[in-house]
Backbone as numpy.savetxt, mean C-alpha at the origin, in Angstrom:
# Nx Ny Nz CAx CAy CAz Cx Cy Cz
9.94 4.69 9.26 9.71 4.36 7.87 8.25 4.61 7.54
7.99 5.31 6.49 6.64 5.66 6.11 5.93 4.49 5.47
4.71 4.25 5.91 3.86 3.20 5.36 2.58 3.83 4.85
1.89 3.11 3.99 0.59 3.55 3.51 -0.49 2.80 4.26
-1.52 3.51 4.68 -2.65 2.92 5.38 -3.91 3.20 4.59
-4.70 2.16 4.37 -5.94 2.28 3.63 -7.09 2.23 4.63
-7.99 3.20 4.53 -9.13 3.29 5.42 -10.37 2.84 4.65
-11.05 1.83 5.19 -12.24 1.28 4.57 -13.44 1.52 5.47
-14.54 1.97 4.87 -15.76 2.21 5.64 -16.79 1.14 5.26
-17.68 0.79 6.20 -18.66 -0.26 5.93 -19.65 0.16 4.86
-20.32 -0.83 4.26 -21.29 -0.51 3.20 -22.43 0.38 3.72
-22.72 1.42 2.98 -23.83 2.30 3.31 -23.56 3.32 4.39
-22.37 3.33 4.97 -22.06 4.29 6.03 -21.61 5.61 5.42
-22.25 6.70 5.83 -21.85 8.01 5.32 -20.78 8.63 6.20
-21.00 8.63 7.50 -20.01 9.15 8.44 -19.63 8.03 9.40
-18.68 7.22 9.00 -18.28 6.08 9.83 -17.44 6.54 11.00
-17.67 5.94 12.16 -16.88 6.27 13.34 -15.60 5.46 13.33
-14.76 5.72 14.31 -13.49 5.01 14.40 -13.70 3.52 14.65
-14.78 3.16 15.36 -15.05 1.75 15.62 -15.50 1.01 14.37
-16.16 1.70 13.46 -16.67 1.06 12.25 -15.64 1.01 11.13
-14.71 1.92 11.12 -13.72 2.03 10.05 -12.62 0.99 10.24
-12.24 0.35 9.17 -11.12 -0.60 9.20 -9.91 0.05 8.55
-8.77 -0.12 9.20 -7.52 0.41 8.69 -6.59 -0.76 8.41
-6.09 -0.82 7.19 -5.18 -1.89 6.79 -3.91 -1.27 6.25
-2.78 -1.70 6.79 -1.49 -1.22 6.30 -1.21 -1.88 4.96
-0.95 -1.10 3.96 -0.66 -1.61 2.63 0.82 -1.91 2.54
1.17 -3.16 2.41 2.57 -3.52 2.30 2.83 -4.95 2.74
4.08 -5.25 2.93 4.54 -6.59 3.26 4.11 -6.98 4.67
3.72 -8.24 4.84 3.38 -8.75 6.15 4.33 -9.88 6.53
5.08 -9.67 7.58 6.08 -10.65 8.00 5.45 -11.93 8.54
4.34 -11.80 9.27 3.65 -12.99 9.78 3.05 -13.81 8.64
2.60 -13.14 7.59 2.11 -13.85 6.41 3.21 -14.62 5.72
4.42 -14.12 5.79 5.57 -14.82 5.22 5.90 -16.06 6.04
5.90 -15.94 7.35 6.29 -17.06 8.21 5.21 -18.13 8.34
3.95 -17.73 8.47 2.86 -18.66 8.69 1.73 -18.35 7.70
1.89 -18.68 6.43 0.95 -18.19 5.42 -0.50 -18.62 5.62
-0.77 -19.89 5.70 -2.17 -20.30 5.77 -2.78 -19.99 7.12
-2.00 -19.97 8.18 -2.53 -19.58 9.49 -2.88 -18.09 9.50
-2.02 -17.28 8.90 -2.29 -15.84 8.81 -3.56 -15.60 7.99
-3.71 -16.34 6.90 -4.90 -16.17 6.06 -6.17 -16.60 6.80
-6.09 -17.68 7.58 -7.24 -18.11 8.38 -7.59 -17.06 9.44
-6.58 -16.45 10.05 -6.82 -15.44 11.07 -7.54 -14.23 10.50
-7.36 -13.97 9.21 -8.01 -12.83 8.57 -9.22 -13.23 7.74
-9.70 -14.46 7.95 -10.91 -14.98 7.34 -10.86 -15.01 5.82
-9.73 -15.29 5.28 -9.57 -15.48 3.85 -9.55 -17.00 3.60
-10.73 -17.62 3.66 -10.85 -19.07 3.69 -10.31 -19.73 2.44
-10.68 -19.27 1.27 -10.23 -19.91 0.03 -8.73 -19.74 -0.18
-8.23 -18.58 0.14 -6.79 -18.35 0.03 -6.03 -19.27 0.99
-6.56 -19.44 2.21 -5.92 -20.30 3.19 -5.94 -21.75 2.73
-7.06 -22.19 2.16 -7.14 -23.57 1.67 -6.15 -23.80 0.53
-6.03 -22.83 -0.38 -5.09 -22.97 -1.49 -3.65 -22.97 -0.97
-3.34 -22.11 -0.02 -1.97 -22.07 0.54 -1.65 -23.37 1.26
-2.62 -23.90 2.02 -2.40 -25.16 2.73 -2.18 -26.30 1.75
-3.01 -26.35 0.69 -2.86 -27.41 -0.31 -1.50 -27.34 -1.02
-1.11 -26.14 -1.40 0.18 -25.99 -2.07 1.34 -26.33 -1.15
1.25 -25.95 0.11 2.33 -26.28 1.03 2.36 -27.78 1.33
1.21 -28.42 1.34 1.17 -29.87 1.51 1.82 -30.57 0.32
1.53 -30.10 -0.88 2.15 -30.65 -2.09 3.66 -30.41 -2.06
4.06 -29.22 -1.67 5.49 -28.91 -1.56 6.19 -29.80 -0.55
5.53 -30.04 0.58 6.11 -30.93 1.59 6.23 -32.36 1.10
5.22 -32.82 0.35 5.27 -34.18 -0.20 6.38 -34.30 -1.24
6.56 -33.26 -2.04 7.63 -33.29 -3.05 9.01 -33.29 -2.39
9.13 -32.62 -1.26 10.42 -32.57 -0.58 10.84 -33.95 -0.06
9.86 -34.83 0.20 10.17 -36.17 0.68 10.61 -37.12 -0.44
10.31 -36.77 -1.68 10.67 -37.63 -2.81 12.11 -37.35 -3.24
12.86 -38.43 -3.56 14.24 -38.21 -4.01 14.28 -37.47 -5.35
15.11 -36.45 -5.40 15.29 -35.66 -6.62 14.30 -34.54 -6.80
13.22 -34.51 -6.01 12.22 -33.45 -6.14 12.27 -32.45 -5.00
13.30 -32.54 -4.17 13.45 -31.64 -3.04 13.48 -30.17 -3.48
14.23 -29.80 -4.53 14.24 -28.38 -4.93 12.87 -27.87 -5.37
12.09 -28.72 -6.05 10.76 -28.29 -6.49 9.85 -28.05 -5.28
9.94 -28.93 -4.28 9.13 -28.76 -3.07 9.49 -27.51 -2.32
10.77 -27.24 -2.20 11.22 -26.02 -1.51 10.76 -24.79 -2.28
10.84 -24.84 -3.61 10.42 -23.69 -4.42 8.93 -23.42 -4.25
8.12 -24.48 -4.21 6.68 -24.29 -4.02 6.39 -23.69 -2.65
7.03 -24.23 -1.63 6.77 -23.73 -0.27 7.24 -22.29 -0.09
8.42 -21.97 -0.58 8.92 -20.59 -0.49 8.09 -19.64 -1.33
7.64 -20.12 -2.49 6.79 -19.29 -3.34 5.48 -18.93 -2.67
4.86 -19.91 -2.02 3.61 -19.64 -1.30 3.87 -18.64 -0.18
4.93 -18.84 0.58 5.24 -17.92 1.68 5.47 -16.50 1.16
6.22 -16.34 0.08 6.50 -15.01 -0.47 5.23 -14.35 -1.01
4.41 -15.12 -1.70 3.19 -14.53 -2.27 2.26 -14.04 -1.16
2.10 -14.84 -0.12 1.24 -14.41 0.99 1.85 -13.20 1.70
3.15 -13.20 1.88 3.80 -12.07 2.53 3.65 -10.78 1.74
3.74 -10.88 0.42 3.66 -9.69 -0.43 2.23 -9.27 -0.75
1.34 -10.22 -0.96 -0.01 -9.89 -1.42 -1.11 -10.08 -0.39
-0.77 -10.55 0.80 -1.79 -10.84 1.80 -2.65 -9.65 2.18
-2.04 -8.50 2.40 -2.81 -7.30 2.77 -3.72 -6.87 1.62
-3.22 -7.02 0.39 -4.03 -6.67 -0.78 -5.24 -7.59 -0.87
-5.09 -8.87 -0.55 -6.22 -9.81 -0.55 -7.25 -9.42 0.50
-6.80 -8.95 1.65 -7.73 -8.49 2.69 -8.55 -7.31 2.18
-7.90 -6.36 1.52 -8.60 -5.18 1.01 -9.60 -5.59 -0.07
-9.19 -6.47 -0.97 -10.10 -6.93 -2.03 -11.29 -7.68 -1.46
-11.06 -8.48 -0.42 -12.15 -9.24 0.20 -13.18 -8.29 0.80
-12.73 -7.27 1.51 -13.66 -6.31 2.09 -14.37 -5.50 1.00
-13.66 -5.14 -0.07 -14.28 -4.40 -1.17 -15.35 -5.25 -1.85
-15.12 -6.56 -1.96 -16.12 -7.45 -2.55 -17.37 -7.55 -1.67
-17.20 -7.33 -0.38 -18.34 -7.36 0.55 -19.05 -6.02 0.64
-18.62 -5.04 -0.15 -19.30 -3.75 -0.19 -18.61 -2.64 0.57
-17.48 -2.91 1.21 -16.76 -1.86 1.93 -16.18 -0.88 0.92
-16.09 0.38 1.33 -15.57 1.44 0.45 -14.17 1.84 0.86
-13.29 1.91 -0.12 -11.95 2.43 0.15 -12.08 3.94 0.22
-11.95 4.46 1.42 -12.25 5.87 1.65 -11.02 6.76 1.55
-9.87 6.27 1.98 -8.67 7.11 1.96 -7.42 6.25 1.96
-6.37 6.81 1.42 -5.03 6.23 1.47 -4.13 7.30 2.06
-3.55 6.99 3.21 -2.75 7.99 3.93 -1.36 7.41 4.20
-0.34 8.15 3.86 1.04 7.76 4.14 1.46 8.41 5.45
1.91 7.58 6.39 2.33 8.08 7.70 3.36 7.13 8.28
4.08 7.63 9.30 5.09 6.80 9.94 4.49 5.71 10.82
3.38 6.02 11.48 2.74 5.07 12.39 1.23 5.10 12.19
0.58 4.04 12.65 -0.87 3.93 12.51 -1.60 5.04 13.23
-1.18 5.40 14.43 -1.90 6.44 15.18 -1.81 7.80 14.49
-0.72 8.07 13.82 -0.61 9.33 13.07 -1.56 9.32 11.88
-1.62 8.19 11.18 -2.54 8.07 10.04 -3.99 8.23 10.49
-4.33 7.65 11.64 -5.69 7.78 12.15 -6.00 9.22 12.56
-5.02 9.91 13.14 -5.24 11.32 13.49 -5.50 12.14 12.25
-4.77 11.88 11.18 -4.98 12.61 9.93 -6.35 12.30 9.35
-6.72 11.02 9.35 -7.98 10.61 8.74 -9.19 11.16 9.50
-9.15 11.07 10.83 -10.30 11.48 11.63 -10.30 12.96 12.00
-9.28 13.72 11.56 -9.29 15.15 11.82 -10.28 15.83 10.88
-10.60 17.07 11.17 -11.54 17.82 10.36 -10.79 18.42 9.18
-10.75 17.72 8.06 -9.98 18.13 6.88 -10.41 19.43 6.25
-11.73 19.63 5.95 -12.13 20.87 5.29 -11.90 22.12 6.14
-11.99 22.02 7.45 -11.77 23.20 8.29 -10.31 23.64 8.22
-9.40 22.69 8.13 -8.00 23.04 8.03 -7.67 23.68 6.69
-8.40 23.33 5.64 -8.14 23.87 4.32 -8.59 25.31 4.19
-9.54 25.76 5.04 -10.02 27.14 4.97 -8.96 28.14 5.40
-8.03 27.75 6.23 -7.01 28.65 6.74 -5.69 28.39 6.06
-5.68 28.52 4.76 -4.48 28.23 3.99 -3.61 29.48 3.90
-2.46 29.44 4.55 -1.53 30.57 4.54 -0.36 30.31 3.61
-0.55 29.51 2.60 0.52 29.15 1.69 0.87 30.33 0.80
2.15 30.58 0.65 2.63 31.63 -0.23 2.98 31.00 -1.57
2.37 31.52 -2.63 2.61 31.00 -3.97 3.67 31.88 -4.62
4.77 31.28 -5.08 5.82 32.09 -5.70 5.36 32.65 -7.04
5.85 33.83 -7.35 5.55 34.47 -8.63 6.68 34.15 -9.59
6.53 33.09 -10.35 7.62 32.61 -11.21 7.87 33.52 -12.40
6.89 34.27 -12.83 7.05 35.10 -14.00 7.90 36.34 -13.74
8.01 36.81 -12.52 8.74 38.04 -12.21 10.15 37.78 -11.71
10.68 36.60 -11.93 12.06 36.34 -11.53 13.01 37.09 -12.47
14.10 37.63 -11.95 15.04 38.33 -12.82 15.68 37.34 -13.79
15.72 37.72 -15.02 16.37 36.90 -16.04 15.44 35.87 -16.66
14.19 35.84 -16.28 13.28 34.84 -16.83 12.94 35.14 -18.28
13.01 36.41 -18.68 12.67 36.78 -20.05 13.91 37.00 -20.90
15.06 36.55 -20.46 16.27 36.76 -21.26 16.25 35.87 -22.49
16.97 36.25 -23.51 16.99 35.51 -24.77 17.93 34.31 -24.70
18.84 34.28 -23.74 19.74 33.14 -23.60 19.01 31.99 -22.95
19.43 30.77 -23.30 18.86 29.59 -22.66 19.40 29.44 -21.25
18.64 28.78 -20.42 19.07 28.55 -19.05 19.64 27.14 -18.96
20.69 27.00 -18.20 21.31 25.69 -18.04 20.52 24.87 -17.03
20.29 23.62 -17.35 19.61 22.70 -16.44 20.47 21.47 -16.28
20.09 20.61 -15.39 20.80 19.34 -15.15 22.28 19.56 -14.93
22.60 20.35 -13.95 23.98 20.67 -13.59 24.77 21.31 -14.73
24.09 22.01 -15.59 24.75 22.72 -16.67 25.11 21.86 -17.85
24.58 20.66 -17.92 24.94 19.78 -19.04 24.16 20.09 -20.29
22.91 20.56 -20.15 22.09 20.81 -21.33 21.51 22.20 -21.24
21.35 22.85 -22.37 20.71 24.15 -22.40 19.23 23.98 -22.65
18.45 24.93 -22.16 17.02 24.89 -22.33 16.57 26.29 -22.64
15.84 26.45 -23.75 15.47 27.79 -24.16 14.12 28.22 -23.64
13.46 27.41 -22.83 12.20 27.81 -22.22 11.02 27.69 -23.16
11.17 26.98 -24.27 10.05 26.74 -25.17 9.75 27.90 -26.08
10.73 28.75 -26.34 10.48 29.90 -27.23 10.86 29.57 -28.64
């Protein structure tokens, strides 16, 4: 399954090495869903962790009160879902606030593939471009006066003439 990886470089670094660059997978975090405030503490998101802990404490207290059990469960599940869905984004924003630069966004199946793409010599590969560009204007029938059928033949299209 393809994931997006965001590469962040430290403030003021022009050519960051692999040790200096931080890579964060953009997407859902399962550990953030299961253990929200612990996951936030592990990633040094102190205020987010305090807010998640406070909300989960309130949710737990509501669950003990008669008739307020559904509200407590909703608060606790809501906190878990928000951290699971937005936790990685909070990490990226926290680093950006500290001056880190979002250098690249790479979609790859695994982290090591994304790192190989990021740390490879990109401009050198672009110099040897053997791509064949199709000549769309010389296709037979492109200048005919009849419209061409599109969308499985449901609609005619006259090509803007």
